[in-house]
Tab-separated table of C-alpha atoms in Angstrom:
chain	number	residue	atom	x	y	z
A	982	MET	CA	-21.194	78.507	-7.922
A	983	GLY	CA	-22.881	77.106	-4.779
A	984	GLY	CA	-24.349	80.473	-3.753
A	985	TRP	CA	-25.596	81.186	-7.286
A	986	THR	CA	-27.548	77.969	-7.559
A	987	GLN	CA	-28.906	77.794	-4.008
A	988	TRP	CA	-32.461	78.704	-3.149
A	989	PRO	CA	-33.207	81.124	-0.340
A	990	SER	CA	-33.983	79.210	2.851
A	991	ARG	CA	-37.531	78.117	3.537
A	992	GLN	CA	-37.638	80.390	6.577
A	993	ALA	CA	-36.676	83.348	4.372
A	994	LEU	CA	-39.358	82.527	1.793
A	995	SER	CA	-42.113	81.951	4.342
A	996	ARG	CA	-43.785	84.371	6.695
A	997	GLU	CA	-42.518	82.504	9.770
A	998	GLY	CA	-41.091	84.868	12.320
A	999	VAL	CA	-42.150	88.011	10.440
A	1000	PRO	CA	-43.158	90.702	12.964
A	1001	ARG	CA	-46.798	91.691	12.900
A	1002	THR	CA	-45.866	95.290	12.078
A	1003	ARG	CA	-43.946	94.119	9.027
A	1004	LEU	CA	-46.923	92.047	7.861
A	1005	LEU	CA	-49.208	95.052	8.230
A	1006	ILE	CA	-46.804	97.238	6.239
A	1007	ASN	CA	-46.549	94.660	3.458
A	1008	GLY	CA	-50.317	94.325	3.364
A	1009	GLY	CA	-50.668	98.100	3.146
A	1010	ILE	CA	-48.228	98.235	0.238
A	1011	TRP	CA	-50.172	95.610	-1.702
A	1012	LEU	CA	-53.484	97.334	-0.944
A	1013	GLY	CA	-52.056	100.647	-2.088
A	1014	LEU	CA	-50.781	99.100	-5.312
A	1015	THR	CA	-54.160	97.463	-5.950
A	1016	GLY	CA	-56.023	100.714	-5.339
A	1017	TRP	CA	-53.680	102.645	-7.610
A	1018	LEU	CA	-54.191	100.137	-10.432
A	1019	LEU	CA	-57.985	100.220	-10.011
A	1020	VAL	CA	-57.993	104.022	-10.201
A	1021	ASP	CA	-55.830	103.872	-13.313
A	1022	VAL	CA	-58.199	101.349	-14.943
A	1023	LEU	CA	-61.242	103.468	-14.133
A	1024	ARG	CA	-59.582	106.584	-15.525
A	1025	ASN	CA	-58.431	104.837	-18.722
A	1026	ASP	CA	-60.860	105.846	-21.467
A	1027	ALA	CA	-59.592	103.034	-23.696
A	1028	PHE	CA	-61.569	100.558	-21.578
A	1029	GLN	CA	-65.292	100.887	-21.178
A	1030	GLY	CA	-68.020	98.528	-19.953
A	1031	TRP	CA	-67.036	94.920	-20.328
A	1032	GLY	CA	-63.528	95.960	-21.325
A	1033	ARG	CA	-62.931	97.283	-17.829
A	1034	VAL	CA	-64.377	94.106	-16.320
A	1035	VAL	CA	-62.045	91.977	-18.431
A	1036	LEU	CA	-59.056	94.151	-17.482
A	1037	ILE	CA	-59.866	93.934	-13.769
A	1038	GLY	CA	-60.291	90.163	-14.141
A	1039	ALA	CA	-56.899	89.942	-15.859
A	1040	LEU	CA	-55.253	91.857	-12.996
A	1041	ALA	CA	-56.981	89.607	-10.464
A	1042	GLY	CA	-55.637	86.591	-12.364
A	1043	CYS	CA	-52.115	88.063	-12.207
A	1044	ALA	CA	-52.505	88.526	-8.433
A	1045	VAL	CA	-53.493	84.868	-8.132
A	1046	LEU	CA	-50.431	83.862	-10.189
A	1047	VAL	CA	-48.200	85.892	-7.862
A	1048	GLU	CA	-49.583	84.070	-4.811
A	1049	VAL	CA	-49.178	80.684	-6.514
A	1050	LEU	CA	-45.607	81.643	-7.402
A	1051	ARG	CA	-44.911	82.362	-3.722
A	1052	ARG	CA	-46.185	78.937	-2.714
A	1053	VAL	CA	-44.259	77.152	-5.484
A	1054	THR	CA	-40.979	78.840	-4.585
A	1055	LEU	CA	-41.590	77.996	-0.918
A	1056	ASP	CA	-41.244	74.327	-1.931
A	1057	HIS	CA	-38.171	75.107	-4.112
A	1058	ARG	CA	-39.855	73.927	-7.328
A	1059	LEU	CA	-37.954	75.576	-10.155
A	1060	ALA	CA	-39.859	74.432	-13.277
A	1061	PRO	CA	-43.323	75.555	-12.078
A	1062	ALA	CA	-41.817	78.825	-10.823
A	1063	LEU	CA	-40.255	79.584	-14.218
A	1064	THR	CA	-43.523	78.702	-15.955
A	1065	LEU	CA	-45.489	81.088	-13.741
A	1066	LEU	CA	-42.961	83.874	-14.279
A	1067	ALA	CA	-43.165	83.363	-18.037
A	1068	VAL	CA	-46.960	83.597	-17.862
A	1069	LEU	CA	-46.759	86.800	-15.818
A	1070	ILE	CA	-44.285	88.422	-18.216
A	1071	ALA	CA	-46.463	87.394	-21.165
A	1072	ALA	CA	-49.535	88.772	-19.364
A	1073	GLY	CA	-47.698	92.068	-18.964
A	1074	ALA	CA	-46.983	92.110	-22.661
A	1075	ALA	CA	-50.640	91.375	-23.464
A	1076	LEU	CA	-51.812	94.182	-21.177
A	1077	HIS	CA	-49.363	96.580	-22.792
A	1078	ALA	CA	-50.559	95.604	-26.265
A	1079	ALA	CA	-54.150	96.216	-25.164
A	1080	GLY	CA	-53.266	99.716	-24.038
A	1081	ALA	CA	-53.120	99.088	-20.271
A	1082	ARG	CA	-49.641	100.543	-19.839
A	1083	THR	CA	-49.682	101.101	-16.086
A	1084	PRO	CA	-50.990	97.613	-15.194
A	1085	SER	CA	-48.481	96.012	-17.579
A	1086	ALA	CA	-45.642	97.974	-15.981
A	1087	ALA	CA	-46.796	96.870	-12.519
A	1088	VAL	CA	-46.862	93.212	-13.608
A	1089	TRP	CA	-43.319	93.428	-15.035
A	1090	VAL	CA	-41.936	95.234	-11.997
A	1091	VAL	CA	-43.474	92.731	-9.592
A	1092	SER	CA	-42.167	89.830	-11.717
A	1093	ALA	CA	-38.606	91.215	-11.699
A	1094	ILE	CA	-38.612	91.789	-7.938
A	1095	LEU	CA	-40.113	88.371	-7.157
A	1096	ALA	CA	-37.537	86.660	-9.341
A	1097	MET	CA	-34.636	88.329	-7.518
A	1098	GLU	CA	-36.228	87.752	-4.121
A	1099	ARG	CA	-37.283	84.102	-4.380
A	1100	LEU	CA	-35.270	82.233	-7.051
A	1101	PRO	CA	-31.665	80.988	-7.186
A	1102	LEU	CA	-29.489	83.911	-8.299
A	1103	ALA	CA	-28.258	82.229	-11.476
A	1104	VAL	CA	-31.873	81.933	-12.674
A	1105	ALA	CA	-33.203	85.055	-10.961
A	1106	LEU	CA	-30.863	87.404	-12.843
A	1107	GLY	CA	-32.064	86.128	-16.205
A	1108	CYS	CA	-35.742	86.333	-15.282
A	1109	ALA	CA	-35.355	89.782	-13.746
A	1110	ALA	CA	-33.474	90.978	-16.828
A	1111	VAL	CA	-36.307	89.843	-19.093
A	1112	ALA	CA	-39.048	91.400	-16.923
A	1113	SER	CA	-37.241	94.682	-16.280
A	1114	GLY	CA	-36.091	94.822	-19.899
A	1115	ALA	CA	-39.688	94.524	-21.077
A	1116	TYR	CA	-40.653	97.335	-18.713
A	1117	VAL	CA	-37.956	99.787	-19.767
A	1118	LEU	CA	-38.403	99.066	-23.488
A	1119	ALA	CA	-42.137	99.675	-23.233
A	1120	SER	CA	-41.621	102.883	-21.291
A	1121	GLY	CA	-39.819	104.510	-24.226
A	1122	HIS	CA	-37.366	106.466	-22.110
A	1123	SER	CA	-33.729	107.221	-22.957
A	1124	PRO	CA	-31.254	104.287	-22.916
A	1125	LEU	CA	-29.483	105.664	-19.837
A	1126	SER	CA	-32.780	106.024	-17.972
A	1127	GLU	CA	-33.832	102.536	-19.022
A	1128	ALA	CA	-30.560	101.037	-17.791
A	1129	ALA	CA	-30.879	102.865	-14.465
A	1130	THR	CA	-34.471	101.692	-14.059
A	1131	ALA	CA	-33.588	98.069	-14.827
A	1132	GLY	CA	-30.653	98.183	-12.425
A	1133	ALA	CA	-32.859	99.683	-9.702
A	1134	LEU	CA	-35.404	96.874	-10.079
A	1135	VAL	CA	-32.701	94.208	-9.853
A	1136	LEU	CA	-31.040	95.844	-6.852
A	1137	GLY	CA	-34.385	96.379	-5.137
A	1138	GLY	CA	-35.280	92.719	-5.493
A	1139	TYR	CA	-31.819	91.684	-4.298
A	1140	ALA	CA	-32.108	93.973	-1.269
A	1141	LEU	CA	-35.393	92.316	-0.357
A	1142	ARG	CA	-33.706	88.939	-0.792
A	1143	LEU	CA	-30.904	89.869	1.627
A	1144	ASP	CA	-33.409	91.202	4.132
A	1145	GLU	CA	-35.471	88.000	4.002
A	1146	GLU	CA	-32.349	85.843	4.285
A	1147	ALA	CA	-31.247	87.767	7.376
A	1148	ARG	CA	-34.668	87.282	8.922
A	1149	GLY	CA	-34.640	83.597	8.012
A	1150	THR	CA	-31.196	83.150	9.552
A	1151	GLY	CA	-32.352	84.835	12.741
A	1152	TYR	CA	-35.410	82.617	12.852
A	1153	ARG	CA	-33.295	79.475	12.382
A	1154	LEU	CA	-30.926	80.555	15.157
A	1155	LEU	CA	-33.909	81.185	17.421
A	1156	GLU	CA	-35.283	77.722	16.672
A	1157	GLN	CA	-31.871	76.165	17.341
A	1158	GLU	CA	-31.703	77.977	20.664
A	1159	ARG	CA	-35.169	76.706	21.573
A	1160	VAL	CA	-34.154	73.162	20.668
A	1161	ALA	CA	-30.965	73.522	22.719
A	1162	ARG	CA	-32.944	74.789	25.703
A	1163	ARG	CA	-35.387	71.891	25.446
A	1164	ALA	CA	-32.490	69.442	25.248
A	1165	GLU	CA	-30.839	71.117	28.238
A	1166	ALA	CA	-34.067	70.908	30.221
A	1167	GLU	CA	-34.480	67.233	29.318
A	1168	SER	CA	-30.854	66.558	30.268
A	1169	ALA	CA	-31.337	68.313	33.603
A	1170	ALA	CA	-34.485	66.280	34.224
A	1171	LEU	CA	-32.636	63.045	33.463
A	1172	ALA	CA	-29.772	64.066	35.742
A	1173	GLU	CA	-32.272	64.861	38.482
A	1174	ARG	CA	-33.918	61.460	38.065
A	1175	SER	CA	-30.505	59.802	38.166
A	1176	ARG	CA	-29.593	61.591	41.394
A	1177	ILE	CA	-32.906	60.696	42.996
A	1178	ALA	CA	-32.579	57.067	41.877
A	1179	ARG	CA	-29.047	56.882	43.312
A	1180	GLU	CA	-30.168	58.341	46.639
A	1181	ILE	CA	-33.142	56.008	46.913
A	1182	HIS	CA	-30.927	53.066	45.959
A	1183	ASP	CA	-28.367	53.936	48.641
A	1184	VAL	CA	-31.020	54.312	51.310
A	1185	LEU	CA	-33.267	51.405	50.451
A	1186	ALA	CA	-30.451	48.961	49.682
A	1187	HIS	CA	-29.132	49.336	53.205
A	1188	SER	CA	-32.546	49.506	54.832
A	1189	LEU	CA	-33.971	46.461	53.074
A	1190	SER	CA	-30.846	44.340	53.567
A	1191	ALA	CA	-30.808	45.176	57.286
A	1192	GLN	CA	-34.501	44.343	57.567
A	1193	MET	CA	-33.867	41.002	55.852
A	1194	VAL	CA	-31.157	40.175	58.375
A	1195	HIS	CA	-33.438	40.879	61.324
A	1196	LEU	CA	-36.439	39.125	59.800
A	1197	GLU	CA	-34.341	36.071	58.925
A	1198	ALA	CA	-33.047	36.002	62.472
A	1199	ALA	CA	-36.616	36.220	63.747
A	1200	ARG	CA	-37.611	33.291	61.510
A	1201	LEU	CA	-34.769	31.152	62.854
A	1202	LEU	CA	-35.690	32.032	66.422
A	1203	ILE	CA	-39.287	30.992	65.803
A	1204	GLU	CA	-38.205	27.705	64.218
A	1205	ARG	CA	-35.995	26.933	67.247
A	1206	GLY	CA	-38.828	27.799	69.592
A	1207	GLU	CA	-36.931	30.642	71.276
A	1208	ASP	CA	-38.522	33.055	73.691
A	1209	SER	CA	-41.068	35.387	72.039
A	1210	ALA	CA	-39.315	38.415	73.548
A	1211	LYS	CA	-36.214	37.692	71.446
A	1212	VAL	CA	-38.344	37.321	68.326
A	1213	LEU	CA	-40.119	40.579	69.131
A	1214	ASP	CA	-36.779	42.366	69.515
A	1215	ARG	CA	-35.825	41.332	65.978
A	1216	VAL	CA	-39.184	42.389	64.540
A	1217	VAL	CA	-38.991	45.739	66.320
A	1218	ALA	CA	-35.470	46.245	64.978
A	1219	ALA	CA	-36.663	45.497	61.430
A	1220	ARG	CA	-39.533	47.952	61.891
A	1221	GLY	CA	-37.068	50.599	63.052
A	1222	MET	CA	-34.918	49.986	59.986
A	1223	ALA	CA	-37.947	50.464	57.740
A	1224	ARG	CA	-38.909	53.700	59.511
A	1225	ASP	CA	-35.363	55.049	59.286
A	1226	GLY	CA	-35.166	54.113	55.608
A	1227	LEU	CA	-38.322	56.044	54.807
A	1228	ALA	CA	-37.072	59.056	56.763
A	1229	GLU	CA	-33.717	58.977	54.964
A	1230	THR	CA	-35.494	58.754	51.596
A	1231	ARG	CA	-37.607	61.818	52.392
A	1232	GLN	CA	-34.501	63.717	53.482
A	1233	ALA	CA	-32.696	62.813	50.265
A	1234	LEU	CA	-35.564	64.011	48.096
A	1235	SER	CA	-35.938	67.209	50.104
A	1236	ALA	CA	-32.214	67.948	49.850
A	1237	LEU	CA	-32.163	67.383	46.083
A	1238	ARG	CA	-35.125	69.747	45.700
A	1239	GLY	CA	-33.480	72.419	47.824
A	1240	GLU	CA	-36.168	72.173	50.501
A	1241	MET	CA	-33.876	71.450	53.460
A	1242	ALA	CA	-31.907	73.808	55.677
A	1243	PRO	CA	-28.556	75.087	54.336
A	1244	VAL	CA	-25.644	72.678	54.605
A	1245	GLU	CA	-23.830	74.805	57.150
A	1246	ASP	CA	-26.861	74.842	59.464
A	1247	PHE	CA	-27.235	71.077	59.077
A	1248	LEU	CA	-23.573	70.457	59.957
A	1249	ARG	CA	-23.705	72.830	62.935
A	1250	ASP	CA	-26.835	71.099	64.274
A	1251	SER	CA	-25.329	67.643	63.706
A	1252	ALA	CA	-22.154	68.634	65.534
A	1253	ALA	CA	-24.163	70.036	68.460
A	1254	ALA	CA	-26.222	66.850	68.676
A	1255	GLU	CA	-23.036	64.759	68.922
A	1256	GLY	CA	-21.247	67.142	71.296
A	1257	ALA	CA	-18.719	67.943	68.556
A	1258	ARG	CA	-17.023	71.227	67.654
A	1259	PHE	CA	-17.979	72.954	64.393
A	1260	VAL	CA	-15.685	75.365	62.527
A	1261	ARG	CA	-16.314	77.222	59.280
A	1262	GLU	CA	-13.527	78.692	57.171
A	1263	GLY	CA	-13.925	81.039	54.200
A	1264	GLU	CA	-16.906	82.883	52.806
A	1265	PRO	CA	-20.016	80.719	52.243
A	1266	ARG	CA	-20.697	79.808	48.621
A	1267	THR	CA	-23.767	78.526	46.794
A	1268	LEU	CA	-23.668	74.736	46.426
A	1269	THR	CA	-25.445	72.450	44.007
A	1270	ALA	CA	-28.085	70.134	45.447
A	1271	GLU	CA	-25.913	67.057	44.974
A	1272	ALA	CA	-22.795	68.686	46.440
A	1273	GLY	CA	-24.777	69.728	49.518
A	1274	LEU	CA	-26.255	66.265	49.867
A	1275	THR	CA	-22.799	64.680	49.621
A	1276	LEU	CA	-21.528	66.897	52.455
A	1277	ARG	CA	-24.503	65.845	54.588
A	1278	ARG	CA	-24.012	62.150	53.884
A	1279	VAL	CA	-20.270	62.194	54.597
A	1280	ALA	CA	-20.829	64.066	57.854
A	1281	GLN	CA	-23.525	61.571	58.899
A	1282	GLU	CA	-21.329	58.612	58.027
A	1283	ALA	CA	-18.263	59.972	59.793
A	1284	LEU	CA	-20.190	60.869	62.965
A	1285	THR	CA	-21.882	57.463	62.989
A	1286	ASN	CA	-18.513	55.710	62.752
A	1287	VAL	CA	-17.164	57.803	65.610
A	1288	ARG	CA	-20.205	56.908	67.689
A	1289	LYS	CA	-19.721	53.184	66.923
A	1290	HIS	CA	-15.965	52.862	67.140
A	1291	ALA	CA	-14.722	55.762	69.287
A	1292	PRO	CA	-17.429	56.575	71.813
A	1293	GLY	CA	-16.518	59.505	74.003
A	1294	ALA	CA	-13.852	60.810	71.616
A	1295	ARG	CA	-13.518	64.538	70.963
A	1296	VAL	CA	-14.806	65.344	67.452
A	1297	GLU	CA	-14.335	68.376	65.226
A	1298	LEU	CA	-16.190	69.207	61.980
A	1299	ARG	CA	-14.428	71.755	59.790
A	1300	LEU	CA	-16.247	73.181	56.744
A	1301	GLY	CA	-14.026	75.155	54.372
A	1302	TYR	CA	-14.936	77.326	51.383
A	1303	ALA	CA	-12.245	77.981	48.765
A	1304	ALA	CA	-12.330	79.758	45.407
A	1305	HIS	CA	-13.245	76.675	43.416
A	1306	ALA	CA	-14.075	73.983	45.983
A	1307	VAL	CA	-15.729	73.212	49.289
A	1308	SER	CA	-14.177	70.844	51.826
A	1309	LEU	CA	-15.290	68.997	54.932
A	1310	GLU	CA	-13.031	67.456	57.562
A	1311	VAL	CA	-14.304	65.268	60.401
A	1312	ARG	CA	-11.603	64.435	62.950
A	1313	ASP	CA	-11.808	62.471	66.217
A	1314	SER	CA	-9.293	62.060	69.045
A	1315	GLY	CA	-9.289	58.252	69.244
A	1316	ALA	CA	-10.423	55.768	71.956
A	1317	ARG	CA	-11.236	53.360	69.116
A	1318	SER	CA	-12.390	49.835	69.946
A	1319	GLU	CA	-11.881	48.398	66.437
A	1320	PRO	CA	-9.078	48.625	63.884
A	1321	ALA	CA	-9.080	51.905	61.977
A	1322	ALA	CA	-9.709	50.152	58.675
A	1323	ALA	CA	-13.108	49.034	59.906
A	1324	GLY	CA	-14.333	52.577	59.461
A	1325	LEU	CA	-14.087	52.152	55.727
A	1326	THR	CA	-16.307	49.133	55.525
A	1327	VAL	CA	-18.733	49.342	58.427
A	1328	SER	CA	-21.381	52.039	58.516
A	1329	GLY	CA	-24.274	52.581	60.850
A	1330	ALA	CA	-25.802	55.171	58.521
A	1331	GLY	CA	-26.032	52.733	55.689
A	1332	TYR	CA	-23.871	54.462	53.077
A	1333	GLY	CA	-20.282	53.521	53.921
A	1334	LEU	CA	-17.203	55.663	53.400
A	1335	LEU	CA	-16.361	53.697	50.281
A	1336	GLY	CA	-19.768	54.609	48.884
A	1337	MET	CA	-19.173	58.228	49.878
A	1338	ARG	CA	-15.836	58.139	48.046
A	1339	GLU	CA	-17.594	56.979	44.883
A	1340	ARG	CA	-20.172	59.743	45.321
A	1341	ALA	CA	-17.399	62.358	45.646
A	1342	GLU	CA	-15.652	61.050	42.527
A	1343	LEU	CA	-18.883	61.353	40.540
A	1344	LEU	CA	-18.796	65.082	41.353
A	1345	GLY	CA	-15.121	65.350	40.417
A	1346	GLY	CA	-14.047	65.474	44.066
A	1347	THR	CA	-12.051	63.313	46.464
A	1348	LEU	CA	-12.602	61.618	49.805
A	1349	GLU	CA	-9.784	60.424	52.051
A	1350	ALA	CA	-10.244	58.499	55.276
A	1351	GLY	CA	-7.657	56.969	57.578
A	1352	PRO	CA	-5.802	57.047	60.926
A	1353	ASP	CA	-4.492	60.363	62.188
A	1354	GLY	CA	-2.358	59.898	65.265
A	1355	GLU	CA	-4.525	58.194	67.857
A	1356	GLY	CA	-7.711	59.181	66.071
A	1357	PHE	CA	-9.284	59.011	62.655
A	1358	VAL	CA	-9.959	61.693	60.031
A	1359	VAL	CA	-12.279	61.908	57.027
A	1360	ARG	CA	-11.548	64.595	54.414
A	1361	LEU	CA	-13.933	65.451	51.584
A	1362	ARG	CA	-13.286	67.934	48.792
A	1363	VAL	CA	-15.908	68.804	46.139
A	1364	PRO	CA	-15.303	71.297	43.304
A	1365	LEU	CA	-17.742	74.176	42.847
């Protein structure tokens, strides 16, 4: 019984989402009906002078009741809607008794169609039966013709109901899609802010901590009365750390916004600057901003560690594109001055291979770093 007692949706009962052409057609239909009724009133010899004025006023009152009925049903208020329908049906009967047969028929037909279109079906069928029954009985046609006419009114109102429900459903789906798109945009904005915050944190955390070390050392040197040249060296080093931190922050933001050179160009230039060999395997694929930034950071970190712990070693950067992932391998030939494990905890670039491993895991990827023969290798894999 749920469908029989449910109201049509608010979107179906309102004019929200109705195309402008449809509104113009509906307005034309109502204007045509109004003009037809006025012509009939003027041609009806039973009404003269004030009688015609009263009849036109009665029809105007019925039009007002129809509009009020639309607003009441929009709020799903059953009792006022039934009261208004009863008044309309009674008005049709009064018009018929006064000799205004065409206006009374129009009032009954409109009442039957509105009931089927805008009320719960269990109630609408009864109201439509009363209105259409009054119309066919007053028409005086054969029983078969009366039954066909009543059935046509009910089916016509029900067809309008189905059409409005379909439109209302489409409008609701459109609104849901708009809400989903807004939520997706907000989620993307939050993800972007999170990425930017993580990048700035990585850069500034290292930069500020390094500056603190140098500034604290400068303070101790001053307190011990050391040579001003030593103090100046510490201050200059802290200034350099601050400058590098700002540059790294700008690079991070540019990479996240897609404003930097492609990853492959960056890796090729980095390899050339370090005297390393660069190799690309597979067809290039489009990378997300964060995946590209992770490749840059891992390459920077690996090259910095080679420069610190294996100066003069032969280095190879290998970028590989697969069907569902992109990989980066940085391999050196050795000549290391510190234990291999130091590469995992000491970083001149300020990010650390352990931090890079966490970054890769956030993207669903992996990072492996460890000895490889006499040298050291760093392997990164990020899914596409």
